[in-house]
Short mmCIF file of C-alpha atoms in Angstrom, two decimals:
data_model
loop_
_atom_site.label_atom_id
_atom_site.label_comp_id
_atom_site.label_asym_id
_atom_site.label_seq_id
_atom_site.Cartn_x
_atom_site.Cartn_y
_atom_site.Cartn_z
CA ASP A 29 -29.08 11.37 -18.98
CA ALA A 30 -32.49 11.77 -17.89
CA VAL A 31 -31.87 13.14 -14.69
CA LEU A 32 -29.63 15.31 -16.17
CA ALA A 33 -31.98 16.59 -18.97
CA SER A 34 -34.72 16.61 -15.85
CA LYS A 35 -32.73 19.05 -13.48
CA ARG A 36 -31.48 21.24 -16.27
CA LYS A 37 -35.35 21.52 -17.76
CA GLU A 38 -36.58 21.42 -13.55
CA SER A 39 -34.36 25.56 -13.02
CA LYS A 40 -30.67 26.44 -13.47
CA GLU A 41 -30.72 26.85 -9.90
CA ALA A 42 -30.97 22.85 -9.40
CA PHE A 43 -29.41 21.73 -12.17
CA LEU A 44 -25.78 23.04 -9.69
CA THR A 45 -27.59 22.64 -6.79
CA PHE A 46 -27.87 18.74 -8.03
CA VAL A 47 -24.17 18.16 -9.43
CA SER A 48 -23.01 20.28 -6.94
CA ASP A 49 -20.97 17.72 -4.81
CA ARG A 50 -21.75 15.30 -7.14
CA PHE A 51 -17.63 14.61 -7.80
CA LEU A 52 -17.88 11.77 -9.64
CA LEU A 53 -20.44 12.50 -12.34
CA GLY A 54 -21.59 10.07 -14.52
CA ILE A 55 -17.17 8.47 -14.24
CA PRO A 56 -16.95 4.47 -14.80
CA ILE A 57 -15.27 3.52 -11.72
CA SER A 58 -13.68 -0.27 -10.88
CA VAL A 59 -13.95 -1.09 -7.63
CA LYS A 60 -11.40 -4.37 -6.36
CA ASP A 61 -13.42 -7.81 -5.11
CA VAL A 62 -13.04 -6.76 -1.71
CA PHE A 63 -16.61 -4.59 -1.24
CA GLU A 64 -19.63 -4.89 -0.69
CA MET A 65 -21.53 -4.68 -4.42
CA LYS A 66 -25.05 -5.49 -4.36
CA ASN A 67 -25.96 -8.79 -6.80
CA SER A 68 -22.18 -9.27 -6.98
CA ASP A 69 -19.44 -11.79 -4.75
CA SER A 70 -16.61 -10.23 -2.52
CA THR A 71 -14.68 -13.14 -3.12
CA ASN A 72 -11.41 -11.86 -1.58
CA GLY A 73 -9.40 -13.93 -3.41
CA ILE A 74 -10.71 -18.00 -2.88
CA LEU A 75 -13.29 -20.11 -3.81
CA ALA A 76 -14.94 -20.44 -0.80
CA CYS A 77 -16.95 -16.85 -1.57
CA CYS A 78 -17.99 -17.05 -4.75
CA ASN A 79 -21.85 -17.71 -6.23
CA SER A 80 -22.72 -15.47 -2.07
CA LYS A 81 -24.13 -12.07 -3.51
CA PHE A 82 -24.51 -9.12 -1.15
CA GLU A 83 -28.12 -7.91 -1.96
CA SER A 84 -27.12 -3.94 -0.60
CA ASP A 85 -23.68 -1.96 -1.44
CA GLY A 86 -21.34 -1.18 1.26
CA ALA A 87 -20.27 2.24 2.47
CA VAL A 88 -18.02 2.56 0.22
CA VAL A 89 -20.13 1.90 -2.28
CA GLN A 90 -22.79 4.11 -1.29
CA VAL A 91 -20.70 7.06 -1.57
CA ILE A 92 -19.90 6.15 -5.00
CA ARG A 93 -23.42 5.96 -5.78
CA ARG A 94 -24.42 9.33 -4.44
CA SER A 95 -21.55 10.89 -5.34
CA GLY A 96 -22.43 10.00 -9.14
CA GLY A 97 -20.11 7.41 -10.33
CA ILE A 98 -20.82 4.19 -11.82
CA PRO A 99 -19.63 1.09 -10.19
CA PHE A 100 -19.02 -0.90 -13.33
CA CYS A 101 -16.41 -4.25 -12.36
CA LYS A 102 -14.92 -6.05 -9.58
CA THR A 103 -11.31 -6.81 -10.25
CA SER A 104 -9.29 -9.52 -9.22
CA VAL A 105 -7.32 -9.77 -5.76
CA PRO A 106 -5.12 -12.84 -4.21
CA GLN A 107 -5.57 -15.68 -2.28
CA LEU A 108 -6.61 -13.65 0.77
CA LEU A 109 -5.19 -10.60 -0.11
CA MET A 110 -2.14 -11.17 2.14
CA MET A 111 0.00 -11.46 -0.96
CA CYS A 112 1.45 -8.76 -3.16
CA GLU A 113 0.85 -10.02 -6.41
CA ASN A 114 -2.81 -11.28 -8.52
CA TRP A 115 -3.19 -14.53 -7.82
CA ASN A 116 -5.74 -16.26 -6.98
CA ASN A 117 -8.19 -20.23 -6.92
CA ILE A 118 -10.90 -18.28 -9.45
CA ILE A 119 -8.72 -16.52 -12.44
CA GLY A 120 -5.48 -17.41 -12.15
CA ASP A 121 -2.69 -14.59 -12.05
CA THR A 122 -4.34 -11.06 -13.35
CA LEU A 123 -1.67 -9.72 -15.81
CA ASN A 124 1.06 -6.82 -15.53
CA PRO A 125 -0.62 -4.60 -18.62
CA TYR A 126 3.44 -3.17 -19.56
CA ASP A 127 4.87 -7.00 -19.64
CA LEU A 128 2.52 -9.98 -19.66
CA THR A 129 5.04 -11.76 -17.82
CA ARG A 130 5.42 -9.90 -15.07
CA SER A 131 3.12 -9.60 -12.18
CA CYS A 132 0.85 -6.30 -11.24
CA GLY A 133 1.66 -6.38 -7.68
CA GLY A 134 -1.51 -6.67 -5.65
CA SER A 135 -3.36 -7.74 -3.35
CA SER A 136 -5.59 -4.38 -5.42
CA GLY A 137 -3.64 -5.80 -8.27
CA GLY A 138 -6.76 -6.62 -9.96
CA GLU A 139 -7.48 -2.23 -10.15
CA GLY A 140 -3.73 -1.54 -11.04
CA ALA A 141 -3.60 -3.96 -14.10
CA ILE A 142 -7.26 -2.43 -15.50
CA VAL A 143 -6.02 1.33 -15.19
CA GLY A 144 -2.65 0.74 -15.78
CA GLY A 145 -4.26 -1.08 -19.08
CA GLY A 146 -6.81 1.66 -19.58
CA GLY A 147 -9.64 -0.35 -18.87
CA SER A 148 -11.54 2.04 -15.56
CA CYS A 149 -10.89 5.79 -15.02
CA ILE A 150 -10.56 5.18 -11.32
CA GLY A 151 -10.38 2.08 -9.70
CA VAL A 152 -11.07 1.86 -5.28
CA GLY A 153 -8.94 -0.23 -3.44
CA GLY A 154 -7.45 -0.89 0.11
CA ASP A 155 -4.08 -1.12 1.54
CA ILE A 156 -3.14 -2.58 5.03
CA GLY A 157 1.56 -3.19 3.71
CA GLY A 158 1.27 -1.16 0.43
CA SER A 159 -2.58 -3.14 -1.04
CA LEU A 160 -2.81 0.31 -3.25
CA ARG A 161 0.55 1.44 -3.46
CA ILE A 162 3.09 -1.79 -4.99
CA PRO A 163 0.28 -1.99 -8.13
CA ALA A 164 0.49 1.67 -8.30
CA HIS A 165 4.33 1.47 -8.70
CA PHE A 166 3.98 -2.00 -11.18
CA ASN A 167 1.34 -0.67 -13.38
CA GLY A 168 2.99 3.04 -13.58
CA ILE A 169 -0.12 4.65 -12.24
CA ILE A 170 -1.54 6.46 -9.35
CA ALA A 171 -2.41 5.33 -6.13
CA TYR A 172 -3.81 7.12 -2.39
CA LYS A 173 -3.87 5.69 0.79
CA PRO A 174 -5.32 8.18 3.06
CA SER A 175 -5.09 8.73 6.29
CA THR A 176 -6.87 5.56 7.73
CA LYS A 177 -8.72 8.06 10.96
CA ARG A 178 -10.49 9.99 7.24
CA THR A 179 -10.90 6.53 6.00
CA LEU A 180 -14.35 4.65 5.70
CA LEU A 181 -13.76 1.00 7.83
CA ASN A 182 -17.03 0.21 6.68
CA GLY A 183 -18.50 -1.79 3.81
CA LYS A 184 -15.08 -3.81 3.41
CA VAL A 185 -15.61 -7.56 3.27
CA TRP A 186 -13.24 -9.70 4.79
CA CYS A 187 -13.76 -13.73 5.14
CA PHE A 188 -11.78 -15.67 8.06
CA ASN A 189 -15.26 -16.53 9.97
CA ASP A 190 -17.68 -18.86 9.21
CA ASP A 191 -19.73 -17.67 6.60
CA GLY A 192 -17.78 -15.71 4.16
CA LYS A 193 -18.92 -12.09 5.42
CA ALA A 194 -17.53 -10.15 8.04
CA ARG A 195 -18.07 -6.80 7.55
CA TYR A 196 -15.71 -4.99 9.95
CA THR A 197 -11.34 -5.39 10.90
CA SER A 198 -10.26 -6.62 13.59
CA LYS A 199 -6.81 -5.52 12.97
CA PHE A 200 -7.21 -2.46 15.22
CA GLY A 201 -3.16 -1.53 15.63
CA ILE A 202 -3.04 -1.89 12.00
CA LEU A 203 -5.66 0.12 10.19
CA PRO A 204 -6.38 -1.01 6.14
CA SER A 205 -7.78 1.75 4.37
CA VAL A 206 -9.24 3.31 1.47
CA GLY A 207 -8.06 4.90 -1.39
CA PRO A 208 -7.97 5.38 -5.21
CA MET A 209 -6.23 4.21 -8.57
CA ALA A 210 -6.15 6.89 -11.45
CA ARG A 211 -3.20 7.35 -13.81
CA CYS A 212 -4.05 11.54 -13.09
CA MET A 213 -3.55 13.82 -9.91
CA ASP A 214 -6.65 15.65 -10.94
CA ASP A 215 -8.27 12.44 -10.02
CA ILE A 216 -7.29 11.31 -7.26
CA VAL A 217 -8.13 14.74 -5.67
CA LEU A 218 -11.27 14.46 -7.57
CA PHE A 219 -11.77 10.96 -5.89
CA MET A 220 -10.37 11.97 -2.90
CA ARG A 221 -13.19 15.23 -2.04
CA ALA A 222 -16.31 12.93 -3.08
CA PHE A 223 -15.35 10.86 -0.19
CA TRP A 224 -14.46 13.41 2.08
CA THR A 225 -18.37 14.92 2.22
CA PRO A 226 -20.86 14.60 4.12
CA LYS A 227 -21.94 11.69 2.39
CA ALA A 228 -19.49 10.21 3.74
CA PHE A 229 -19.24 10.97 7.07
CA GLU A 230 -22.89 10.06 7.64
CA LEU A 231 -22.06 6.34 6.22
CA ASP A 232 -19.45 5.67 8.98
CA MET A 233 -19.71 7.31 12.32
CA TYR A 234 -16.14 6.66 13.59
CA SER A 235 -14.07 8.74 9.90
CA ALA A 236 -12.89 11.88 11.21
CA PRO A 237 -15.48 14.12 9.42
CA ILE A 238 -13.08 16.67 7.92
CA PRO A 239 -13.57 17.66 4.58
CA PHE A 240 -11.13 18.23 2.50
CA ARG A 241 -9.47 21.36 2.65
CA ASP A 242 -8.24 22.98 -0.43
CA GLU A 243 -6.28 25.40 2.21
CA MET A 244 -3.51 23.36 2.86
CA TYR A 245 -4.14 21.68 -0.73
CA LEU A 246 -3.53 25.30 -2.96
CA ARG A 247 0.89 25.70 -2.99
CA SER A 248 -0.12 29.53 -0.62
CA PHE A 249 -0.84 27.83 2.51
CA LYS A 250 3.06 27.44 2.67
CA PRO A 251 4.84 28.61 -0.63
CA THR A 252 8.21 26.63 0.60
CA LEU A 253 7.65 23.47 2.17
CA THR A 254 10.91 20.90 4.10
CA VAL A 255 10.77 17.33 1.91
CA GLY A 256 11.87 14.85 3.33
CA TYR A 257 14.32 11.77 1.80
CA PHE A 258 16.04 8.51 1.78
CA ILE A 259 15.74 5.72 -0.01
CA ASN A 260 17.50 2.76 1.36
CA ASP A 261 15.83 1.35 5.18
CA GLY A 262 18.08 -1.05 5.96
CA TRP A 263 16.99 -3.77 5.61
CA PHE A 264 16.60 -4.45 0.93
CA THR A 265 18.34 -2.04 -0.83
CA ALA A 266 17.12 0.15 -3.92
CA ALA A 267 17.31 -1.38 -7.98
CA GLN A 268 19.50 2.43 -9.44
CA CYS A 269 16.43 2.79 -10.98
CA VAL A 270 14.67 3.07 -8.15
CA GLN A 271 17.18 5.25 -6.70
CA ARG A 272 17.44 7.60 -9.58
CA ALA A 273 13.71 7.86 -9.33
CA ILE A 274 14.32 9.23 -6.05
CA ASN A 275 16.86 11.60 -7.18
CA GLU A 276 15.32 13.18 -9.47
CA CYS A 277 12.60 14.07 -7.86
CA VAL A 278 14.28 15.00 -5.48
CA ASN A 279 16.00 17.63 -8.25
CA GLY A 280 12.82 18.88 -9.26
CA LEU A 281 10.82 20.22 -5.73
CA ARG A 282 14.07 21.20 -5.33
CA THR A 283 14.72 23.07 -8.48
CA ARG A 284 10.88 24.07 -9.41
CA TYR A 285 9.35 24.46 -6.97
CA LYS A 286 12.57 25.48 -3.90
CA TYR A 287 11.97 23.38 -1.37
CA ASN A 288 14.35 22.75 1.51
CA ILE A 289 15.52 19.21 1.30
CA VAL A 290 16.71 16.72 3.97
CA PRO A 291 18.07 13.91 3.35
CA ILE A 292 17.32 11.46 7.00
CA GLU A 293 19.66 8.22 7.69
CA PHE A 294 16.83 5.44 8.38
CA ASP A 295 18.24 2.29 9.42
CA LYS A 296 14.84 0.15 10.52
CA GLY A 297 14.30 -2.22 7.89
CA PRO A 298 14.12 -4.05 10.47
CA GLU A 299 12.04 -3.70 13.30
CA ILE A 300 9.90 -2.79 10.87
CA LEU A 301 9.39 -6.36 9.90
CA ARG A 302 9.69 -7.48 13.09
CA ILE A 303 6.90 -5.14 14.13
CA TYR A 304 4.09 -6.16 11.05
CA LEU A 305 5.50 -9.41 11.18
CA ARG A 306 4.49 -10.11 14.77
CA TYR A 307 0.52 -7.98 14.85
CA MET A 308 -0.35 -8.80 11.97
CA PHE A 309 0.18 -12.69 12.39
CA ALA A 310 0.45 -12.43 16.77
CA SER A 311 -2.57 -14.70 17.22
CA ASP A 312 -1.48 -17.35 14.09
CA SER A 313 1.93 -19.41 13.74
CA ASN A 314 0.42 -22.07 11.93
CA MET A 315 -2.14 -20.08 9.48
CA SER A 316 -4.91 -22.22 10.53
CA SER A 317 -7.34 -19.66 10.16
CA TYR A 318 -6.01 -18.64 6.45
CA ILE A 319 -6.38 -23.05 5.79
CA HIS A 320 -9.76 -22.47 8.21
CA ALA A 321 -10.90 -19.52 5.90
CA LEU A 322 -10.81 -21.48 2.43
CA ARG A 323 -12.40 -24.49 3.11
CA GLY A 324 -10.11 -26.97 1.64
CA GLU A 325 -8.68 -24.37 -1.70
CA SER A 326 -5.20 -24.95 -1.99
CA LEU A 327 -3.26 -22.52 -0.37
CA HIS A 328 -1.14 -20.57 -2.69
CA PRO A 329 2.99 -21.85 -3.00
CA GLN A 330 3.55 -18.76 -0.46
CA PHE A 331 2.14 -20.03 1.81
CA GLN A 332 2.62 -22.77 1.26
CA MET A 333 6.95 -22.59 1.96
CA ALA A 334 5.11 -20.74 5.24
CA LYS A 335 3.09 -23.02 6.21
CA PHE A 336 5.31 -26.11 5.49
CA TYR A 337 8.32 -24.27 8.00
CA MET A 338 5.64 -23.27 10.94
CA ASP A 339 4.84 -26.59 11.13
CA ILE A 340 8.39 -27.30 12.08
CA PRO A 341 9.06 -28.04 15.79
CA ASP A 342 9.95 -24.77 17.62
CA VAL A 343 13.47 -26.81 19.12
CA LEU A 344 14.28 -27.60 15.22
CA LYS A 345 14.04 -24.50 13.90
CA ARG A 346 16.05 -22.86 16.99
CA TRP A 347 19.40 -25.38 17.12
CA LEU A 348 19.15 -26.25 12.90
CA VAL A 349 17.17 -24.23 11.07
CA HIS A 350 18.13 -20.72 12.21
CA PRO A 351 22.32 -21.53 11.59
CA LEU A 352 22.37 -23.78 9.20
CA LEU A 353 20.61 -20.58 7.19
CA ARG A 354 22.75 -18.10 8.06
CA CYS A 355 26.12 -20.87 7.63
CA PHE A 356 24.52 -19.92 3.97
CA GLY A 357 24.72 -16.40 4.27
CA GLU A 358 20.30 -16.18 4.58
CA HIS A 359 20.48 -13.99 7.18
CA ARG A 360 17.49 -12.23 6.26
CA LYS A 361 15.34 -15.26 6.04
CA ALA A 362 17.27 -16.15 9.51
CA PHE A 363 15.06 -13.22 10.68
CA PHE A 364 12.83 -12.97 9.03
CA LEU A 365 11.76 -16.58 10.42
CA GLU A 366 12.82 -16.59 13.22
CA GLN A 367 10.92 -13.66 14.12
CA ALA A 368 7.02 -15.79 12.18
CA ALA A 369 8.67 -18.46 14.68
CA MET A 370 6.97 -16.47 18.00
CA ASN A 371 3.68 -15.74 16.31
CA GLY A 372 0.96 -17.48 17.29
CA GLY A 373 -1.37 -17.90 20.81
CA LEU A 374 -0.71 -14.20 22.70
CA THR A 375 -1.65 -14.04 25.83
CA SER A 376 -3.48 -11.11 26.39
CA LYS A 377 -0.42 -9.28 28.29
CA GLN A 378 1.94 -9.60 25.19
CA LEU A 379 -0.55 -8.95 22.82
CA GLN A 380 -1.09 -5.51 25.01
CA GLN A 381 2.91 -4.79 24.75
CA MET A 382 2.47 -4.99 21.17
CA LEU A 383 -0.26 -2.49 20.44
CA TYR A 384 1.89 -0.96 22.84
CA GLU A 385 5.56 -0.81 20.50
CA ILE A 386 3.65 -0.16 17.60
CA MET A 387 3.14 3.07 19.73
CA LYS A 388 6.30 3.39 20.51
CA PHE A 389 6.97 2.97 16.83
CA ARG A 390 4.74 5.61 16.13
CA TYR A 391 6.00 8.05 18.57
CA GLU A 392 9.65 7.88 18.25
CA PHE A 393 9.33 7.81 14.49
CA TRP A 394 8.05 11.29 13.77
CA SER A 395 10.41 12.33 17.12
CA PHE A 396 13.31 11.00 14.39
CA ILE A 397 11.73 12.29 11.88
CA GLU A 398 11.66 15.87 13.79
CA ARG A 399 15.54 16.09 15.21
CA GLN A 400 16.40 15.80 11.03
CA CYS A 401 16.69 19.92 11.06
CA ASP A 402 15.92 23.09 12.02
CA GLU A 403 12.08 23.24 9.99
CA LYS A 404 9.28 21.03 10.19
CA ILE A 405 9.88 18.62 7.31
CA ASP A 406 6.44 18.56 5.47
CA VAL A 407 6.15 15.23 3.33
CA ILE A 408 8.92 12.13 3.31
CA LEU A 409 9.73 10.90 -0.22
CA SER A 410 10.73 6.71 -0.32
CA PRO A 411 10.98 4.29 -2.13
CA VAL A 412 7.68 2.52 -2.59
CA CYS A 413 9.21 -1.23 -3.48
CA CYS A 414 12.75 -1.34 -3.84
CA TYR A 415 12.86 -2.90 -7.09
CA PRO A 416 10.27 -2.28 -10.46
CA ALA A 417 7.66 -5.13 -11.53
CA LEU A 418 8.75 -8.87 -11.07
CA PRO A 419 7.87 -11.99 -12.69
CA LEU A 420 5.27 -14.14 -12.03
CA GLY A 421 5.43 -16.22 -9.04
CA PHE A 422 7.56 -13.85 -7.64
CA SER A 423 5.85 -13.13 -3.92
CA LYS A 424 6.90 -16.25 -2.47
CA ASP A 425 11.16 -15.17 -2.30
CA PHE A 426 9.97 -11.64 -1.81
CA ALA A 427 6.79 -10.66 1.10
CA THR A 428 9.36 -9.52 3.13
CA SER A 429 11.10 -7.00 1.03
CA LEU A 430 8.22 -4.68 1.83
CA THR A 431 9.30 -2.92 4.66
CA SER A 432 9.15 0.47 2.24
CA THR A 433 5.55 0.76 2.75
CA TRP A 434 4.80 -1.65 5.39
CA LEU A 435 6.34 1.49 7.50
CA GLN A 436 2.80 3.65 6.79
CA ASN A 437 0.97 1.68 7.94
CA ILE A 438 2.51 1.39 11.21
CA LEU A 439 2.05 4.97 11.39
CA ASP A 440 -0.79 5.15 10.59
CA CYS A 441 -0.36 8.06 7.89
CA CYS A 442 -1.18 9.04 4.38
CA ALA A 443 1.01 8.36 1.77
CA GLY A 444 0.86 8.53 -2.16
CA SER A 445 2.50 6.08 -4.89
CA ILE A 446 2.90 8.77 -6.80
CA GLY A 447 4.24 7.99 -11.57
CA PRO A 448 5.84 7.14 -13.59
CA VAL A 449 7.75 9.65 -12.59
CA THR A 450 10.87 7.47 -14.92
CA PHE A 451 11.40 4.31 -15.99
CA VAL A 452 14.25 1.65 -16.03
CA LYS A 453 16.78 1.92 -18.20
CA SER A 454 19.03 -0.52 -20.26
CA ASP A 455 21.98 -0.16 -18.09
CA GLU A 456 20.19 -0.52 -14.39
CA CYS A 457 18.61 -3.92 -15.70
CA HIS A 458 20.88 -5.52 -13.44
CA TYR A 459 21.25 -5.19 -9.25
CA ASP A 460 24.64 -5.90 -8.66
CA GLU A 461 26.27 -7.92 -5.04
CA LYS A 462 28.74 -5.93 -5.17
CA TYR A 463 26.91 -2.40 -4.20
CA ILE A 464 24.89 -3.88 -1.46
CA PRO A 465 25.77 -4.79 2.13
CA MET A 466 27.59 -8.08 2.72
CA LYS A 467 24.82 -9.47 4.79
CA GLU A 468 21.62 -8.95 1.41
CA ARG A 469 24.10 -11.42 -0.61
CA ASP A 470 21.47 -14.23 -0.36
CA LEU A 471 20.07 -15.47 -2.64
CA ALA A 472 16.99 -12.33 -2.81
CA ALA A 473 19.85 -10.93 -3.93
CA LYS A 474 20.92 -13.01 -6.88
CA LYS A 475 17.03 -13.86 -8.43
CA LEU A 476 16.62 -10.33 -8.08
CA ASN A 477 19.19 -9.33 -10.15
CA GLU A 478 17.77 -12.28 -12.48
CA TYR A 479 14.83 -10.92 -12.52
CA MET A 480 16.90 -7.74 -13.57
CA LEU A 481 17.06 -8.68 -16.64
CA ASN A 482 14.22 -7.89 -19.18
CA ALA A 483 13.36 -4.78 -16.81
CA LYS A 484 13.98 -1.68 -19.14
CA GLY A 485 10.90 0.57 -19.84
CA LEU A 486 9.34 -1.11 -17.02
CA PRO A 487 7.85 1.97 -14.69
CA VAL A 488 9.16 3.18 -11.53
CA ASN A 489 7.27 5.57 -8.72
CA VAL A 490 8.20 7.18 -5.41
CA GLN A 491 6.22 7.08 -2.27
CA VAL A 492 5.37 10.40 -0.61
CA PHE A 493 3.91 10.18 3.15
CA GLY A 494 3.72 12.48 5.25
CA ARG A 495 1.87 13.51 9.37
CA PRO A 496 -1.98 11.67 10.67
CA PHE A 497 -4.75 13.66 9.00
CA ASP A 498 -1.74 16.66 6.95
CA ASP A 499 -2.98 14.87 3.46
CA GLU A 500 -3.80 17.97 2.08
CA ILE A 501 -0.23 18.37 1.90
CA VAL A 502 0.59 15.34 0.53
CA LEU A 503 -1.60 15.35 -2.45
CA ARG A 504 -0.50 18.94 -3.27
CA VAL A 505 3.11 17.78 -3.42
CA MET A 506 2.49 14.23 -5.33
CA LYS A 507 0.88 17.22 -7.55
CA GLU A 508 3.39 19.04 -8.67
CA LEU A 509 5.69 16.15 -8.53
CA GLU A 510 3.92 14.81 -11.92
CA ASP A 511 3.72 17.93 -13.36
CA TRP A 512 7.50 18.40 -12.96
CA VAL A 513 7.89 15.16 -14.39
CA ASN A 514 5.42 16.24 -16.95
CA SER A 515 7.07 19.54 -18.05
CA THR A 516 10.32 17.46 -18.25
#
């Protein structure tokens, strides 16, 4: 206030110059507990990184401050960030504001909960597998994952090295992205305007210096878009409420905006799972790096189950465990464990092949999309998650169901989670096995049916994604969906 008063007193021109590029001026902003912020820890959800404050701000927090924002708190994350719910040994569970017995999602779950609960106007988090989009879906808010080449890769802390303060990612095949969470699209766009400015580009020379392009965001750029959509990916059939949400949004875009709508038959879920797991755990088949980073801290139950399996000799896995799982109808679990068994200790040649497969998948996916119709498909609608927020502790059974958000990280493209577009209805509080393929009728499906029993009133989002660098078009469609939902 004092600075603004001083600028006003100086001259009108001085005041206008000062505020012209400070898009976040005076806005309180919460920050995920992975970003460097002066006089605060960045724990990654582990005890070993507590009480180790940073002496300066990292790039992300610097952009917020330079844009006039006020970083006012750090929010919780799951242990080592690698879960779709928010639990750690520092504070325990972070709860969902819609239902305190349910998860707020992860790994940006603390941001999802505080923004969804009305405690923060805008939050900033990261996403390498749905960590922004899933909490937005669970907590009924909006999140945006920018194209990774238009985001900041520094200023975030990774706790896998000896001092717990690695500032740079080593995962270049599937990159993390930094983005906002908010309760309205105007705040999401405001945040992106702040991040796509010369002030931000100065802090990361590897970020593409592309400012916010109003000409692409405005409807006049291309009045009629072509929108593709799919509801299932051949791995985990979406719950009825999620299917309805997609269909209603598609109809809304068709009737209100006269967009061309193209249904897409997409069944690459198993391939998404295989590629994502093989790459993310390429160097670590027995979780040794995780255990090293914890420095004696106990593993989360989800990790304990994974560690137990990884310690089983390969010969027993191949000839006993996998066949038994299939005999008991656990085809998805057997497939997942087969992929996990192939991880760890890859040679440089095997890693090179893995990176080749990622690039091959990317180009083949967009070629597949281009063949769907004569017109170029501008954006695609799909589920954020196949179900609404589930009870605390769900991740140990459902961590492999997240192919709907892993896809966009493999593609290295822009994606947003917009909502709530609807809420679970009383007649949707089930997950009936008779409506899903035989190979999916396993323990996870039975548990989901149980978890859906008290799901009435939970929020449901949809996902909008597009090609790399088409961020403004994706943001435009998200804004149009918000306007359509508010009008109905």
